[in-house]
């Protein structure tokens, strides 16, 4: 059977696409920000790597390269980076919905944590983290910025009051069985459960999108309650019963060993790193319970 030139060309394209290396294939990204990402790597180097948010279509993480920022303080450099790349992150025109929540310094440079608001309401799990070298070069970005497109259909008028949301949290906390880090139940002091003043804001409910919600504590538990349905969206036990211990890099092997030539060896451990480890106490392990699933996080 003879194939036409057009058909042969079509199969040749399919064959080539199937074997494009990952570093090349990822440069296209989702359609919503793919062009901006391709342009970014063209201007700022092929070493940059990205992870895409499947819901927002924007980068959830960027690392691997260096983005030269202007002279000045770290916040100015970080804002300049975000302003230059608004099309990539789908950020509002003047960045007025982002404010600095925290700024930390380390031997690596400066680490700026931006919190986000939308029409005056806090986006509880939104915002961005921008990490810069001492020379104001951006080398790592974690992005949770809720885009206008993702929030445009969200009603900002609650169906239940803050008092009703607090009742939901108090009722749940009154019967909630606290556990230690092994999952074994423990008894708490027999005091009446009260709730803090609920804060109205916006919560990303995983892949289900965004919800108008109240956030508050009730007893030893942090609650996020849907402001339309009264459903509990998140429940985090704030009690830390025991400290953890861990072997960590502090801040990292390059700094500790004063060796800028170290690589990650595809995330493998190797002998050279032995002297870079230190043992530390981990006092802020947080337990989160969703249904019967218990997980632990360290922030």
Coordinates of C-alpha atoms in Angstrom, one line a residue:
X1 CA 0.0 0.0 0.0
X2 CA 1.4 3.4 -1.0
X3 CA 1.0 6.4 1.4
X4 CA 0.7 10.0 0.2
X5 CA 3.3 12.6 1.1
X6 CA 0.9 14.3 3.5
X7 CA 0.1 11.1 5.4
X8 CA 3.8 10.3 5.7
X9 CA 4.5 13.8 7.0
X10 CA 1.7 13.4 9.5
X11 CA 3.1 10.2 10.9
X12 CA 6.6 11.7 11.0
X13 CA 5.3 14.5 13.2
X14 CA 3.6 12.0 15.5
X15 CA 6.8 10.0 15.8
X16 CA 8.9 13.0 16.6
X17 CA 6.4 14.4 19.2
X18 CA 6.4 11.1 21.0
X19 CA 10.1 11.3 21.5
X20 CA 10.6 14.9 22.4
X21 CA 12.7 15.1 25.6
X22 CA 10.8 16.2 28.7
X23 CA 12.8 19.4 29.0
X24 CA 11.6 20.5 25.5
X25 CA 8.0 19.2 25.8
X26 CA 7.3 21.0 29.1
X27 CA 8.3 24.4 27.6
X28 CA 5.0 24.6 25.8
X29 CA 2.9 24.2 29.0
X30 CA -0.9 24.6 29.1
X31 CA -2.5 26.7 26.4
X32 CA -3.4 29.5 28.8
X33 CA 0.2 30.4 29.7
X34 CA 2.2 28.3 27.2
X35 CA 3.3 31.2 25.0
X36 CA 4.4 33.3 28.0
X37 CA 6.4 30.3 29.3
X38 CA 8.1 29.7 26.0
X39 CA 9.0 33.4 25.8
X40 CA 10.2 33.4 29.4
X41 CA 12.7 30.5 28.7
X42 CA 13.8 32.1 25.5
X43 CA 14.7 35.2 27.4
X44 CA 15.9 33.8 30.7
X45 CA 17.5 30.5 29.9
X46 CA 16.6 26.8 29.2
X47 CA 17.6 25.8 32.7
X48 CA 14.2 26.9 34.1
X49 CA 11.8 24.1 34.8
X50 CA 8.1 24.3 35.6
X51 CA 5.3 22.4 37.3
X52 CA 1.8 23.4 36.0
X53 CA -1.3 23.8 38.1
X54 CA -3.9 21.5 36.4
X55 CA -6.8 23.8 37.5
X56 CA -5.4 27.2 37.0
X57 CA -3.2 26.5 33.9
X58 CA -0.4 28.6 35.5
X59 CA 3.0 27.5 37.0
X60 CA 2.7 26.1 40.5
X61 CA 6.5 26.0 40.8
X62 CA 9.4 27.4 38.8
X63 CA 13.1 26.5 39.6
X64 CA 16.5 25.8 38.1
X65 CA 17.4 29.1 36.5
X66 CA 18.3 32.7 37.5
X67 CA 16.2 35.8 36.8
X68 CA 18.2 39.0 37.3
X69 CA 16.3 41.5 39.3
X70 CA 16.8 45.3 39.7
X71 CA 19.0 46.7 42.4
X72 CA 17.1 47.7 45.6
X73 CA 15.4 45.7 48.3
X74 CA 14.2 42.2 47.8
X75 CA 10.5 43.1 47.8
X76 CA 11.2 45.6 44.9
X77 CA 13.0 42.8 43.0
X78 CA 10.3 40.3 43.6
X79 CA 7.5 42.7 42.6
X80 CA 9.5 43.6 39.5
X81 CA 9.7 39.9 38.6
X82 CA 6.0 39.4 39.1
X83 CA 5.1 42.5 37.2
X84 CA 7.3 41.5 34.2
X85 CA 5.6 38.1 34.1
X86 CA 2.0 38.9 34.7
X87 CA 1.0 37.1 31.6
X88 CA 2.6 33.9 32.9
X89 CA 0.9 34.0 36.3
X90 CA -2.3 35.8 35.2
X91 CA -1.7 38.4 37.9
X92 CA -3.7 41.6 38.1
X93 CA -2.3 44.6 36.3
X94 CA -0.8 46.5 39.3
X95 CA -0.2 43.8 41.8
X96 CA -2.3 45.7 44.3
X97 CA -3.9 42.4 45.5
X98 CA -0.6 41.1 46.8
X99 CA 1.0 42.2 50.0
X100 CA 4.0 40.9 51.9
X101 CA 3.0 38.4 54.6
X102 CA 6.5 37.5 55.6
X103 CA 10.1 38.1 54.6
X104 CA 12.9 35.9 55.7
X105 CA 16.7 36.0 55.1
X106 CA 19.0 33.1 54.9
X107 CA 22.5 32.4 53.5
X108 CA 20.8 31.7 50.2
X109 CA 19.3 35.2 50.1
X110 CA 15.8 36.5 50.7
X111 CA 12.5 34.6 50.8
X112 CA 9.3 36.7 50.3
X113 CA 5.8 35.4 51.0
X114 CA 3.0 37.3 49.4
X115 CA -0.6 36.9 50.5
X116 CA -3.5 37.6 48.1
X117 CA -6.8 39.4 48.4
X118 CA -9.8 39.4 46.0
X119 CA -12.2 42.2 46.1
X120 CA -11.2 42.9 49.7
X121 CA -11.4 39.3 50.9
X122 CA -8.4 37.2 51.8
X123 CA -7.6 34.2 49.6
X124 CA -6.7 31.9 52.5
X125 CA -4.5 29.5 50.6
X126 CA -3.5 31.8 47.7
X127 CA -0.5 34.0 47.0
X128 CA 3.1 33.4 45.9
X129 CA 6.5 32.7 47.4
X130 CA 9.5 34.3 45.6
X131 CA 13.0 33.3 46.6
X132 CA 16.0 35.5 45.6
X133 CA 19.8 35.2 45.8
X134 CA 21.8 37.9 47.6
X135 CA 22.2 39.5 44.2
X136 CA 18.4 39.8 43.8
X137 CA 18.2 37.0 41.3
X138 CA 15.0 35.0 41.4
X139 CA 15.8 31.3 41.6
X140 CA 12.6 29.7 42.9
X141 CA 8.9 30.5 42.8
X142 CA 6.0 28.7 44.4
X143 CA 2.6 30.0 43.1
X144 CA -0.9 29.6 44.5
X145 CA -2.2 32.8 43.0
X146 CA -6.0 32.5 42.3
X147 CA -6.6 33.9 38.9
X148 CA -9.4 36.3 38.1
X149 CA -10.8 33.7 35.6
X150 CA -11.0 31.1 38.4
X151 CA -12.8 33.5 40.7
X152 CA -15.0 35.4 38.3
X153 CA -18.1 33.1 38.8
X154 CA -17.7 32.9 42.6
X155 CA -20.5 34.5 44.6
X156 CA -19.1 36.7 47.4
X157 CA -22.3 36.9 49.3
X158 CA -22.6 34.2 52.0
X159 CA -25.7 32.2 52.5
X160 CA -25.0 31.5 56.1
X161 CA -23.9 33.9 58.8
X162 CA -20.6 33.9 60.6
X163 CA -22.5 32.8 63.8
X164 CA -23.9 29.8 62.0
X165 CA -20.5 28.8 60.7
X166 CA -19.1 29.1 64.2
X167 CA -21.9 26.8 65.4
X168 CA -20.9 24.2 62.8
X169 CA -17.3 24.3 64.0
X170 CA -18.2 24.2 67.7
X171 CA -20.6 21.3 67.2
X172 CA -18.0 19.3 65.3
X173 CA -15.2 20.2 67.7
X174 CA -17.3 19.1 70.7
X175 CA -17.5 15.5 69.4
X176 CA -14.2 15.4 67.6
X177 CA -11.9 12.7 68.9
X178 CA -8.4 14.0 69.1
X179 CA -5.6 11.6 68.5
X180 CA -1.8 11.6 69.0
X181 CA 0.6 11.2 66.1
X182 CA 0.1 7.5 66.0
X183 CA -3.6 7.9 65.6
X184 CA -4.4 6.7 69.1
X185 CA -7.3 8.7 70.8
X186 CA -6.4 11.0 73.7
X187 CA -8.6 12.9 76.2
X188 CA -8.6 16.7 76.2
X189 CA -9.4 18.9 79.1
X190 CA -13.2 18.9 79.7
X191 CA -13.7 22.6 79.0
X192 CA -16.5 24.0 76.9
X193 CA -15.6 24.5 73.3
X194 CA -15.7 28.1 71.9
X195 CA -14.9 29.5 68.5
X196 CA -12.8 32.4 67.5
X197 CA -14.3 35.2 65.4
X198 CA -14.9 33.7 61.9
X199 CA -13.1 35.4 59.1
X200 CA -14.8 35.5 55.7
X201 CA -12.5 34.7 52.7
X202 CA -11.9 32.5 49.8
X203 CA -10.6 28.9 50.0
X204 CA -9.4 26.6 47.3
X205 CA -11.0 23.2 47.8
X206 CA -8.4 21.1 46.0
X207 CA -9.3 20.3 42.4
X208 CA -13.0 21.3 43.1
X209 CA -12.2 25.0 42.7
X210 CA -12.7 28.0 45.0
X211 CA -15.3 28.5 47.7
X212 CA -16.5 31.4 49.8
X213 CA -15.7 30.2 53.3
X214 CA -15.2 31.1 56.9
X215 CA -12.0 30.3 58.8
X216 CA -11.9 30.0 62.6
X217 CA -10.6 27.9 65.5
X218 CA -12.9 25.9 67.7
X219 CA -11.2 24.4 70.7
X220 CA -7.8 23.0 69.5
X221 CA -8.9 22.7 65.8
X222 CA -8.7 25.1 62.9
X223 CA -11.8 25.0 60.7
X224 CA -12.7 26.2 57.2
X225 CA -16.5 26.1 56.7
X226 CA -18.2 26.7 53.3
X227 CA -20.1 30.0 53.5
X228 CA -22.9 28.8 51.2
X229 CA -23.5 25.2 52.3
X230 CA -22.1 25.1 55.9
X231 CA -20.0 22.1 54.9
X232 CA -16.6 21.7 56.7
X233 CA -14.0 22.1 53.9
X234 CA -10.9 21.6 56.1
X235 CA -10.2 20.5 59.7
X236 CA -6.7 20.9 61.1
X237 CA -5.8 19.8 64.6
X238 CA -3.4 22.4 66.1
X239 CA -2.1 20.5 69.0
X240 CA 1.4 19.1 68.7
X241 CA 1.7 16.3 71.2
X242 CA 5.4 15.4 70.7
X243 CA 8.3 16.9 68.9
X244 CA 9.7 15.1 65.9
X245 CA 13.4 14.6 65.0
X246 CA 14.9 14.7 61.6
X247 CA 18.2 14.7 59.7
X248 CA 18.3 17.8 57.5
X249 CA 20.4 20.1 55.5
X250 CA 20.6 23.5 57.1
X251 CA 20.5 25.5 55.0
X252 CA 21.9 23.3 52.2
X253 CA 25.0 21.2 51.3
X254 CA 26.5 23.9 49.1
X255 CA 26.6 26.4 51.9
X256 CA 27.5 23.9 54.7
X257 CA 30.3 22.3 52.7
X258 CA 31.3 25.5 50.9
X259 CA 31.2 23.6 47.6
X260 CA 29.3 25.3 44.8
X261 CA 30.0 22.3 42.5
X262 CA 27.6 19.9 44.2
X263 CA 24.7 18.4 42.3
X264 CA 21.6 16.5 43.3
X265 CA 22.6 13.3 41.5
X266 CA 19.0 12.8 40.5
X267 CA 17.8 13.1 44.1
X268 CA 20.2 10.4 45.3
X269 CA 22.2 10.4 48.5
X270 CA 26.0 10.1 48.1
X271 CA 29.1 10.1 50.3
X272 CA 30.1 13.7 49.7
X273 CA 26.9 14.9 51.4
X274 CA 27.6 13.1 54.7
X275 CA 29.2 16.1 56.4
X276 CA 26.3 18.4 55.4
X277 CA 23.6 16.7 57.5
X278 CA 22.6 17.9 61.0
X279 CA 20.1 16.4 63.4
X280 CA 17.4 18.8 64.6
X281 CA 14.2 18.8 66.6
X282 CA 11.0 19.4 64.6
X283 CA 8.6 21.1 67.0
X284 CA 5.9 22.2 64.6
X285 CA 4.5 19.0 63.1
X286 CA 0.8 19.6 62.3
X287 CA -1.7 16.9 62.1
X288 CA -4.6 17.2 59.6
X289 CA -7.6 14.9 59.6
X290 CA -9.9 14.5 56.6
X291 CA -12.5 11.8 57.2
X292 CA -10.4 8.8 58.4
X293 CA -7.3 10.0 56.7
X294 CA -4.6 11.4 59.0
X295 CA -1.6 13.2 57.6
X296 CA 1.3 15.2 59.1
X297 CA 3.0 18.3 57.6
X298 CA 6.0 20.4 58.7
X299 CA 6.0 24.1 57.6

